[in-house]
Short mmCIF file of C-alpha atoms and ligand atoms in Angstrom, two decimals:
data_model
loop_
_atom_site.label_atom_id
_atom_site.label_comp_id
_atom_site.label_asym_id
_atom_site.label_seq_id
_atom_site.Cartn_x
_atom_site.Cartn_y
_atom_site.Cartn_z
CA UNK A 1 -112.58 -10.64 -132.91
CA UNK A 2 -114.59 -9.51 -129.62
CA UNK A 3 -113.18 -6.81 -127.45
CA UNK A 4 -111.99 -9.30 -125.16
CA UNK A 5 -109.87 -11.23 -127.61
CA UNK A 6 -107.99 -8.18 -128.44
CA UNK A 7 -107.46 -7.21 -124.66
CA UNK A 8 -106.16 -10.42 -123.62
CA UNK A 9 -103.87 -11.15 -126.83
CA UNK A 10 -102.28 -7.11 -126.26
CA UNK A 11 -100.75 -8.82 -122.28
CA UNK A 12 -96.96 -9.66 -122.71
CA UNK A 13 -97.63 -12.65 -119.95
CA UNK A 14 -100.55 -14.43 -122.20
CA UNK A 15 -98.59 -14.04 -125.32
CA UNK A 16 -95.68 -15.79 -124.30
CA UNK A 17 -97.72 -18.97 -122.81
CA UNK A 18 -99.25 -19.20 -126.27
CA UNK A 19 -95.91 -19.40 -127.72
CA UNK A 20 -94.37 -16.07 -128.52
CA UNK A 21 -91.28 -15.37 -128.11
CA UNK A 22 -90.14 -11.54 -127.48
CA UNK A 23 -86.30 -9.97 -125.97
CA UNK A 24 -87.77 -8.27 -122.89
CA UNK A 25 -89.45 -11.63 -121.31
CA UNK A 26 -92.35 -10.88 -119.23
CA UNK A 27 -91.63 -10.81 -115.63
CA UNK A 28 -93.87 -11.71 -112.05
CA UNK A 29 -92.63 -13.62 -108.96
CA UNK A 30 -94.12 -16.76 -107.19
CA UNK A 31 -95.16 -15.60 -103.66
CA UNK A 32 -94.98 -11.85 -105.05
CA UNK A 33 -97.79 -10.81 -102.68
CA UNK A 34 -96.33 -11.21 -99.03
CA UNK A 35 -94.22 -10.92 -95.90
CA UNK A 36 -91.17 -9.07 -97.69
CA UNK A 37 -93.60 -6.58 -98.36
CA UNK A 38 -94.58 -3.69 -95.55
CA UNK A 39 -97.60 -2.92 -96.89
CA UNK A 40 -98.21 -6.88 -96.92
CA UNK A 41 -97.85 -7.49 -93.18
CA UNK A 42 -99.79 -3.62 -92.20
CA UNK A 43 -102.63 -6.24 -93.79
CA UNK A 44 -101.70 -8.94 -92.52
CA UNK A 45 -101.93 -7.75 -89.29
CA UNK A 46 -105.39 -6.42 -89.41
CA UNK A 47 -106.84 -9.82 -91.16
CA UNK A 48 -105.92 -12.08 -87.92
CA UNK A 49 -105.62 -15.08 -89.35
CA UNK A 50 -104.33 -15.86 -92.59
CA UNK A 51 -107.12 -17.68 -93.68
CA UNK A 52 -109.30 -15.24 -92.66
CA UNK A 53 -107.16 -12.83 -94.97
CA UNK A 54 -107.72 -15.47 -97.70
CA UNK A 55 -111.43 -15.25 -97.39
CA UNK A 56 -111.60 -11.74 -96.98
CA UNK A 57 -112.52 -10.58 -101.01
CA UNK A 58 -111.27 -6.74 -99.75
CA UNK A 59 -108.20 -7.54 -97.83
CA UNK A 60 -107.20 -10.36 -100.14
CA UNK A 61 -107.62 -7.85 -103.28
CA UNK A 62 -105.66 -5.72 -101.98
CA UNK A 63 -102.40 -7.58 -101.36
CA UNK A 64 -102.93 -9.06 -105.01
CA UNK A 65 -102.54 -5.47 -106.26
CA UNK A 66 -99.54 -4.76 -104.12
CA UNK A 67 -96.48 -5.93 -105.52
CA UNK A 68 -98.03 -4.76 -109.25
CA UNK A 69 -98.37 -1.18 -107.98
CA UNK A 70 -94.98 -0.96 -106.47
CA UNK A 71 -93.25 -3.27 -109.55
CA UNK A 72 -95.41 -3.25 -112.26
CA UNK A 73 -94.90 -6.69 -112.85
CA UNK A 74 -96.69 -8.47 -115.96
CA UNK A 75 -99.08 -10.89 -114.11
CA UNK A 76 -100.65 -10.63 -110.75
CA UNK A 77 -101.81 -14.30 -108.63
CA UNK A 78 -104.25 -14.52 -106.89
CA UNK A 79 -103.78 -14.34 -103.03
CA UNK A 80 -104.90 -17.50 -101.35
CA UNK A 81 -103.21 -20.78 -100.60
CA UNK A 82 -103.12 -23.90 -101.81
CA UNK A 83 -104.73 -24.72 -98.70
CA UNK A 84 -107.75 -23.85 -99.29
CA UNK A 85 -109.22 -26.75 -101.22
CA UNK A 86 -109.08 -29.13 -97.79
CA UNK A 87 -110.31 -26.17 -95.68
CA UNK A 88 -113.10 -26.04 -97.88
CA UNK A 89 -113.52 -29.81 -98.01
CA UNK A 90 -114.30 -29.68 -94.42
CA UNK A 91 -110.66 -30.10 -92.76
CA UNK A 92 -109.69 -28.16 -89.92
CA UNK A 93 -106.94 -25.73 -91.52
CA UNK A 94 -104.52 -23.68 -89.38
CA UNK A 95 -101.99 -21.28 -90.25
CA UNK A 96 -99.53 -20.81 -87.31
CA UNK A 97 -97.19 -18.04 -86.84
CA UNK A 98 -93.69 -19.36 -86.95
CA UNK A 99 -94.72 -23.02 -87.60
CA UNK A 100 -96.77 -22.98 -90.66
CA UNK A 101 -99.64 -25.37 -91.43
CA UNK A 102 -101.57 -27.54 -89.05
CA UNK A 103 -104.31 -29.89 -90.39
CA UNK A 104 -106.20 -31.93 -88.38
CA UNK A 105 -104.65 -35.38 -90.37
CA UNK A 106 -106.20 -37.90 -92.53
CA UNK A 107 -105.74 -40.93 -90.91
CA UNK A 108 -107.99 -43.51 -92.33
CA UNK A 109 -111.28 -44.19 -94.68
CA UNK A 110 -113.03 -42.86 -92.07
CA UNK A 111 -111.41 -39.59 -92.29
CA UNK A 112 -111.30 -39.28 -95.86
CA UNK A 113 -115.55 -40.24 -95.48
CA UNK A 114 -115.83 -36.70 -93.62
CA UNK A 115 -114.83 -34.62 -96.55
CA UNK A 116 -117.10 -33.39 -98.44
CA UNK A 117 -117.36 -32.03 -102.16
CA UNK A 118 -120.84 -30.82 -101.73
CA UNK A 119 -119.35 -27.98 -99.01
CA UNK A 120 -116.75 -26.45 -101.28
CA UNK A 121 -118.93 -23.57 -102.57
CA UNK A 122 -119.47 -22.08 -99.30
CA UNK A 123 -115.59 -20.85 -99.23
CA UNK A 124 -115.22 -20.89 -103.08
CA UNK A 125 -117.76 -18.78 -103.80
CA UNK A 126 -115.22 -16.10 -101.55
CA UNK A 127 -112.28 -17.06 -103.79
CA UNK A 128 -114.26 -16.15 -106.76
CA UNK A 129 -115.74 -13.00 -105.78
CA UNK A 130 -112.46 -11.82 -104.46
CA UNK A 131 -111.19 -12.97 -108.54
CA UNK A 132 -113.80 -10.96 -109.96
CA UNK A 133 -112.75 -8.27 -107.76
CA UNK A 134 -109.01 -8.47 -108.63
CA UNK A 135 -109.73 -8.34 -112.16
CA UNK A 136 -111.76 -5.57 -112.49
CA UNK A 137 -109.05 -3.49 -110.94
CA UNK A 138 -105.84 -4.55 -112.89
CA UNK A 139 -104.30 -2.65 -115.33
CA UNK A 140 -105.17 -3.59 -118.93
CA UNK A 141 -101.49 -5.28 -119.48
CA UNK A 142 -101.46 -7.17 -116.61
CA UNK A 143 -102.67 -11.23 -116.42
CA UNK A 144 -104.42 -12.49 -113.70
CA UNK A 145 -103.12 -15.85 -112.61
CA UNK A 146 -105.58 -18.89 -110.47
CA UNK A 147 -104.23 -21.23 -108.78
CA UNK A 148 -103.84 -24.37 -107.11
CA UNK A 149 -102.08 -26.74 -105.25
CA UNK A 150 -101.18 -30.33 -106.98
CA UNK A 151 -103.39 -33.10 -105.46
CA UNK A 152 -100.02 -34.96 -104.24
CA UNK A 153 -98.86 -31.98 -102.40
CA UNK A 154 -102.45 -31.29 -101.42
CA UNK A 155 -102.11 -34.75 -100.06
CA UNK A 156 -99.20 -34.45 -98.09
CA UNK A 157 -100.35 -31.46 -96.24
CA UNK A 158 -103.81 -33.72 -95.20
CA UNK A 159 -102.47 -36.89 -94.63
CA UNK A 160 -99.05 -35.36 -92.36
CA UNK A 161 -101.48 -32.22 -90.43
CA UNK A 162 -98.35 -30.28 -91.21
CA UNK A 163 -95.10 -29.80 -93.84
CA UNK A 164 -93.01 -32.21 -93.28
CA UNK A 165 -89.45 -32.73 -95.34
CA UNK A 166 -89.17 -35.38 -97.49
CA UNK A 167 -93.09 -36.56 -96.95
CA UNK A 168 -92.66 -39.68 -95.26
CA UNK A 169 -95.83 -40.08 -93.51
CA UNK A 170 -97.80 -39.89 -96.51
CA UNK A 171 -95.85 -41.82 -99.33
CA UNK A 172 -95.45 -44.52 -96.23
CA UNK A 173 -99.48 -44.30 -96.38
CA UNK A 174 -99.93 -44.33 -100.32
CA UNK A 175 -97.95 -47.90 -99.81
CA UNK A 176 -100.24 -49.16 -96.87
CA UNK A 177 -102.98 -47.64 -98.36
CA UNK A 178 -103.28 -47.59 -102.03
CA UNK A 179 -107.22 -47.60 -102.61
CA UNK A 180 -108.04 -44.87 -99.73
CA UNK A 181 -105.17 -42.79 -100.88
CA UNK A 182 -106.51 -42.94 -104.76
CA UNK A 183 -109.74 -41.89 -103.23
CA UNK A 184 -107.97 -39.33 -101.67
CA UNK A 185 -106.51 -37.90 -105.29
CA UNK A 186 -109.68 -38.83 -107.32
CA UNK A 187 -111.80 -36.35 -104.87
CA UNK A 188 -108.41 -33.65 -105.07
CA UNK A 189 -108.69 -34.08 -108.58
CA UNK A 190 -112.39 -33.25 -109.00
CA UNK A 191 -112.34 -30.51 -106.02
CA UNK A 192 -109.59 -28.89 -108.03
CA UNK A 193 -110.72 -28.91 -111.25
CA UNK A 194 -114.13 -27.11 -110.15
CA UNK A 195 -112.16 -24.91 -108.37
CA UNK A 196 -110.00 -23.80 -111.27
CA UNK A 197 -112.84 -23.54 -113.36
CA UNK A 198 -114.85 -21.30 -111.06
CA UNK A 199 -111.39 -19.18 -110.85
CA UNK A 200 -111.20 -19.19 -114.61
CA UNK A 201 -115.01 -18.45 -115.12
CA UNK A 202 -114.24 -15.40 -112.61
CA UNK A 203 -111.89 -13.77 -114.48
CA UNK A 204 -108.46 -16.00 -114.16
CA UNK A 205 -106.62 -15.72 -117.55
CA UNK A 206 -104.41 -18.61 -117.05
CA UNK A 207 -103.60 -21.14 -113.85
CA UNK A 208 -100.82 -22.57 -112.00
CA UNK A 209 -100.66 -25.75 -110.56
CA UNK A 210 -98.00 -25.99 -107.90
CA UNK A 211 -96.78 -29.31 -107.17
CA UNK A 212 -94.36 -28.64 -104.86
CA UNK A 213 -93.73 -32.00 -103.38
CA UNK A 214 -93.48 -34.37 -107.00
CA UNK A 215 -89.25 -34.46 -106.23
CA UNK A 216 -89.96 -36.81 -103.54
CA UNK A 217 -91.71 -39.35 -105.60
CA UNK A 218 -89.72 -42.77 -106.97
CA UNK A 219 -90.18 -43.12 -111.09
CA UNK A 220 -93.51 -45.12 -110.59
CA UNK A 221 -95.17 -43.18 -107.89
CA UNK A 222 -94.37 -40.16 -109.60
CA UNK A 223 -96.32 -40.71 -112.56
CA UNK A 224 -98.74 -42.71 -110.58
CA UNK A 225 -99.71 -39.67 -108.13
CA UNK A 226 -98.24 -37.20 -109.98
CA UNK A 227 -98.50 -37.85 -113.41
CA UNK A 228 -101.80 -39.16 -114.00
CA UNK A 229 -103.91 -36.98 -111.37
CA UNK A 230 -102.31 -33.20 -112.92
CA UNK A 231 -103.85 -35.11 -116.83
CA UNK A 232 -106.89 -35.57 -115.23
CA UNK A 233 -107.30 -32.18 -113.93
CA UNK A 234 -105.71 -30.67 -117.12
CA UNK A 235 -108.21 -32.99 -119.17
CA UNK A 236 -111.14 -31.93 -116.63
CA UNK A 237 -110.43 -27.89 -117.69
CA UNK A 238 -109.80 -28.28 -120.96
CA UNK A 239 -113.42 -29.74 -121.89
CA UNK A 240 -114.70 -26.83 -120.24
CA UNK A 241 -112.24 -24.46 -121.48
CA UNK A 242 -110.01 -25.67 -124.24
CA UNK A 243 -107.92 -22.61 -124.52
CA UNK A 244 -106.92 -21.61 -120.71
CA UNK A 245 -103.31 -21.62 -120.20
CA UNK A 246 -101.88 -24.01 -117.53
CA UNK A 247 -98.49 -23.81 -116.15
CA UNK A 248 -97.42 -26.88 -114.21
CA UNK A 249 -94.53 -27.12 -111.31
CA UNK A 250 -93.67 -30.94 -110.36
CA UNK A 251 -90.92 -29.08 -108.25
CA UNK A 252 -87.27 -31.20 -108.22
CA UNK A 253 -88.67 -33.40 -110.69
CA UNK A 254 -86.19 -32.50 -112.90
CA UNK A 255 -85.72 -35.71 -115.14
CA UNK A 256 -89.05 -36.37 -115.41
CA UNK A 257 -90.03 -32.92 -116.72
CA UNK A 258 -90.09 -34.10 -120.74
CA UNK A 259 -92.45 -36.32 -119.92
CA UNK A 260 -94.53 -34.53 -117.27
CA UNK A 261 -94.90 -31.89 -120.42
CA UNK A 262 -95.76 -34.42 -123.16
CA UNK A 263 -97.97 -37.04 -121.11
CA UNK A 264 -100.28 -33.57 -119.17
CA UNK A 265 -100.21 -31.76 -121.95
CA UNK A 266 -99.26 -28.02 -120.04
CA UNK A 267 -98.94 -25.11 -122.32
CA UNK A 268 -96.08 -24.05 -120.12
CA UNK A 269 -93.61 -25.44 -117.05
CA UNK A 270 -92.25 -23.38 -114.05
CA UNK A 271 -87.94 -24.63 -113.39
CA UNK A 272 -86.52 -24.77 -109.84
CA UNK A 273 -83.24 -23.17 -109.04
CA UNK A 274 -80.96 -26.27 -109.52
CA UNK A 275 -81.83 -26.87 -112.98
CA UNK A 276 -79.11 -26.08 -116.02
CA UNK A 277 -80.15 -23.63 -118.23
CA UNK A 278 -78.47 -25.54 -121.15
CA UNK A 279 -80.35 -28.38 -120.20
CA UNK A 280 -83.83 -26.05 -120.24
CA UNK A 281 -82.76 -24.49 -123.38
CA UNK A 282 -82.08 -28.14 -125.02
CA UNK A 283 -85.24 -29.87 -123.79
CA UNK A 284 -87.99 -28.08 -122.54
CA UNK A 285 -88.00 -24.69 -124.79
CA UNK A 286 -88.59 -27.05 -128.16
CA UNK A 287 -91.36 -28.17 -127.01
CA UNK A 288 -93.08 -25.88 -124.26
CA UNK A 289 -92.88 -22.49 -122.58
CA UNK A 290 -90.99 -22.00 -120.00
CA UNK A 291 -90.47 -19.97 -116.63
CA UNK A 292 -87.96 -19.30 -113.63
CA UNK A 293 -85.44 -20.26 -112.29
CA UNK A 294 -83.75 -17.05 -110.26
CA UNK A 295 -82.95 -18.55 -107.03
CA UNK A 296 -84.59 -16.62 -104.57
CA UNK A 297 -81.37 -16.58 -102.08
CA UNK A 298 -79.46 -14.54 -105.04
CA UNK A 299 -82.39 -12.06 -104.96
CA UNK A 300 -81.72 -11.56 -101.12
CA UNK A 301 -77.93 -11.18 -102.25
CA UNK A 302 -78.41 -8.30 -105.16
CA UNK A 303 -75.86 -6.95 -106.07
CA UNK A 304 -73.26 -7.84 -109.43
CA UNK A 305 -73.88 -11.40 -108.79
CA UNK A 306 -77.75 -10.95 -109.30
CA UNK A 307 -77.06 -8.86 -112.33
CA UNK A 308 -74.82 -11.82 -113.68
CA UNK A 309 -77.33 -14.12 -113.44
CA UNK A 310 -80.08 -12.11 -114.92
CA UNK A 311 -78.25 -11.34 -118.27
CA UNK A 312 -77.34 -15.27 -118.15
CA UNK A 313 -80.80 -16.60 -117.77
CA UNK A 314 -82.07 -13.70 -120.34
CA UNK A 315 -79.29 -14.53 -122.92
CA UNK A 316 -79.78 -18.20 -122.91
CA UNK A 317 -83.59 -18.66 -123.14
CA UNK A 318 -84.55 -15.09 -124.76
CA UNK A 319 -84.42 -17.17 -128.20
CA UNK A 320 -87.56 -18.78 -127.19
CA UNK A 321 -90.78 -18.67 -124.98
CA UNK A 322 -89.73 -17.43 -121.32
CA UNK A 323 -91.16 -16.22 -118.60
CA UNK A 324 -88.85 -14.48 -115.96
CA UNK A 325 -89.55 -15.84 -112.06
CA UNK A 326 -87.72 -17.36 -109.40
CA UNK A 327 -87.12 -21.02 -108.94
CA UNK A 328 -89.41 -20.67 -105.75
CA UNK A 329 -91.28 -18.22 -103.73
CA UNK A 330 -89.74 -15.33 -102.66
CA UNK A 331 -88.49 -15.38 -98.71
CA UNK A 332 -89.32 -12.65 -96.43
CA UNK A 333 -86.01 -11.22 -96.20
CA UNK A 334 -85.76 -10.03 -99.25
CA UNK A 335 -84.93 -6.02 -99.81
CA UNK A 336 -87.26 -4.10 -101.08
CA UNK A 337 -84.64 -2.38 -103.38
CA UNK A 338 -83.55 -5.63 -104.97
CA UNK A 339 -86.85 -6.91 -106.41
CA UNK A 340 -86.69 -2.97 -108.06
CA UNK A 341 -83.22 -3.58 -109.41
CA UNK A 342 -84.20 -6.94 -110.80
CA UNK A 343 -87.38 -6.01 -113.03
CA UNK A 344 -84.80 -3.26 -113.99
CA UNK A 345 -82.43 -5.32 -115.04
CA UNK A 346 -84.88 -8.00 -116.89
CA UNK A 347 -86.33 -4.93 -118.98
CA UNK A 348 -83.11 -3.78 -119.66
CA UNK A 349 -82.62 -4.24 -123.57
CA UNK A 350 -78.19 -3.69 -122.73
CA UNK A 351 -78.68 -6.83 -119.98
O1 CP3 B 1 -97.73 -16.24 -104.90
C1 CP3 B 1 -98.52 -15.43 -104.34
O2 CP3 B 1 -98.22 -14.25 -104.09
C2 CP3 B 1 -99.93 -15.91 -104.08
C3 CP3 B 1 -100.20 -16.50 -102.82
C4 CP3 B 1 -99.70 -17.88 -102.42
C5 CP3 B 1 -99.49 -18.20 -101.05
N1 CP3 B 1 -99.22 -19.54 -100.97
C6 CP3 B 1 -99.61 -17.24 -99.94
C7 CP3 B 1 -99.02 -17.58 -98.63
C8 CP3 B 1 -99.46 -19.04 -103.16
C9 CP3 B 1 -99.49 -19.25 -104.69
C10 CP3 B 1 -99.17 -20.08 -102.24
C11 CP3 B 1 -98.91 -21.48 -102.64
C12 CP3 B 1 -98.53 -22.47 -101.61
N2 CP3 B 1 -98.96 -22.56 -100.31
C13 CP3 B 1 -97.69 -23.58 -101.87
C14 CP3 B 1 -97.07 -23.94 -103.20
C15 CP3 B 1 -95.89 -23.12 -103.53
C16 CP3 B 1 -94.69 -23.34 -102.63
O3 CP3 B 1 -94.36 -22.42 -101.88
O4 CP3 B 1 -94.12 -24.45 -102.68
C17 CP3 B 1 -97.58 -24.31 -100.66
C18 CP3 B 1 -96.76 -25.58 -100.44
C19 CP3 B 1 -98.41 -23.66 -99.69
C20 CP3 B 1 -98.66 -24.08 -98.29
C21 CP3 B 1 -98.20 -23.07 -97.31
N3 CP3 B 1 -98.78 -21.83 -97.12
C22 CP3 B 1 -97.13 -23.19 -96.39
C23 CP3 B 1 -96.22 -24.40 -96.27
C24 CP3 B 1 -97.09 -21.99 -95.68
C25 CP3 B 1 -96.18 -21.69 -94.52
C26 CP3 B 1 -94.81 -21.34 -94.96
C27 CP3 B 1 -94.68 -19.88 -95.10
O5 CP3 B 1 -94.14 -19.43 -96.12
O6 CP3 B 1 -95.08 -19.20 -94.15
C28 CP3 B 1 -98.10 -21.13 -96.17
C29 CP3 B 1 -98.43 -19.77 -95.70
C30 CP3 B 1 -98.49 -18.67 -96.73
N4 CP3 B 1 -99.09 -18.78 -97.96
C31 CP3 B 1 -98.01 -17.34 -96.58
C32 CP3 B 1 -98.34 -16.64 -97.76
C33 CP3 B 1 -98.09 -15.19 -98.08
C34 CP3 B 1 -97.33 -16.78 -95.35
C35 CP3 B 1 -98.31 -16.71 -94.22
C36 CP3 B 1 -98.44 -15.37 -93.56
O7 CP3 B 1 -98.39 -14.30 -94.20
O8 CP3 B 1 -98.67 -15.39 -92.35
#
């Protein structure tokens, strides 16, 4: 076995994904690296623009390591967004203060025509550099986790120009448009995959695929744009590297998670907040690793209800492969002192 091997199989967070099950389950947090943080927005503030905090290899390093030095958690992600992948296609991208995204939106054929695959490396090449980076400074038990958005919610970001609730604009245009918006997926699917790989090839130890849109999605469109596009992209890695770990998250896709496991083929599944840990325990755990579901509101909260919840989610799925997070990203309001109390609490062997 090469020194590598050994490294990488010694990390609590890699161990579990391939299976292992231990009491203390490893522990990071999605959105770990942000605006609850002060040393976060002192960044943040300096960078400008968010992008321009994304594809800045220093600044973007630096947040990474953040929320490890102050929590020590066992895996750091990347900072980026998922946004990236149409800014790089050649989208205008904005990031507005108060509002969120604003994409200049796909429309038509014509629109989708502009994009181009052949541009990518220009801001990919950043992400990986700022990978490489990341990695080299880590310490030697903590994972580094790639990532990416899920073409779908890709999609609804560049077909809308903005978040919208329930996605209406674009599953209305996946119905008037079936053959542009495939074309649409196919390209997210093969952008994607090259970017993952590139991530991986950097120094990612395992990737997330965030699909944080799929609850929208009727039964057939679901495993029409959900579905089928995250196999391809799995598929797409796995000939290149067979033994990366992929976590998926078709958010509020809750009855459709057996299958979203079985017909993908991830090694492991993020839950949301709403799901029963019975029903996680009973279904998913048998056949997959698993990770959340803390709702993030309870973290703002603290207090005897967060430590209630903790030893609940601990004592049902410690009996198999878990991975503590949150159901979603962590909000801005958060205390600082609670995210301290909760890694606490997870490593506590009493809780
Ligand atoms: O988890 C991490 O610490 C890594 C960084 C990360 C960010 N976005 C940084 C970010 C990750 C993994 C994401 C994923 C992402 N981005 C998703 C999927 C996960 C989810 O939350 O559902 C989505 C849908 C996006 C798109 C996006 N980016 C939106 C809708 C927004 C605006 C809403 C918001 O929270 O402000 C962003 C901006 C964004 N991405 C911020 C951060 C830290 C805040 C921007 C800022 O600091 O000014």
């Amino acid at each position: 076995m090469n020194q590598t091997t050994n490294t990488e199989i010694s990390k609590p967070f890699l161990k579990t994904l391939q299976g292992q099950t231990s009491k203390i389950p490893p522990v990071w947090l999605m959105r770990q690296a942000g605006r609850y943080l002060p040393e976060y927005m002192e960044i943040r503030k300096k960078a400008g623009s968010f992008l321009n905090l994304c594809y800045s290899p220093d600044m973007a390093t630096e947040v990474t390591l953040q929320p490890i030095r102050r929590y020590g958690f066992d895996a750091a992600i990347l900072f980026s967004d998922i946004l990236v992948v149409p800014d790089a296609l050649g989208q205008k991208v904005e990031f507005e203060t108060g509002f969120g995204p604003r994409l200049d939106p796909i429309t038509d054929e014509y629109g989708l025509r502009k994009l181009d695959i052949n541009a990518t490396p220009e801001k990919f090449e950043i992400v990986y550099e700022t990978v490489e980076r990341i990695k080299g400074s880590l310490p030697k038990d903590v994972a580094l986790i790639g990532f990416c958005g899920a073409p779908w919610t890709v999609a609804t970001y560049m077909i809308a120009g903005q978040g919208t609730k329930d996605q209406e604009p674009t599953r209305m245009f996946a119905y008037r448009n079936p053959e542009t918006f495939q074309s649409l997926i196919d390209l997210l699917v093969e952008t994607s995959a090259q970017y993952l790989i590139g991530q991986i090839e950097a120094g990612a130890e395992a990737v997330q695929i965030f699909d944080s849109w799929s609850g929208v999605l009727p039964d057939s469109e679901f495993e029409k744009w959900c579905v089928q596009p995250t196999k391809r992209l799995v598929g797409l890695i796995r000939k290149v590297h067979p033994d990366i770990p992929i976590i998926g998250f078709p958010k509020d896709a809750e009855s459709s998670y057996v299958r979203f496991v079985e017909e993908t083929g991830v090694n492991a599944i993020s839950c949301g907040t709403s799901m029963s840990l019975d029903w996680i325990k009973k279904n998913l755990q048998p056949i997959t690793t698993v990770q959340g579901n803390l709702d993030p509101m309870l973290l703002i909260n603290g207090g005897e209800e967060l430590e209630r919840r903790v030893h609940e989610i601990k004592s049902v799925l410690s009996g198999r492969p878990h991975i503590f997070n949150l159901g979603h990203g962590i909000t801005p309001l958060t205390p600082l002192e609670n995210v301290a109390r909760l890694v606490e609490l997870i490593r506590s062997p009493s809780v």
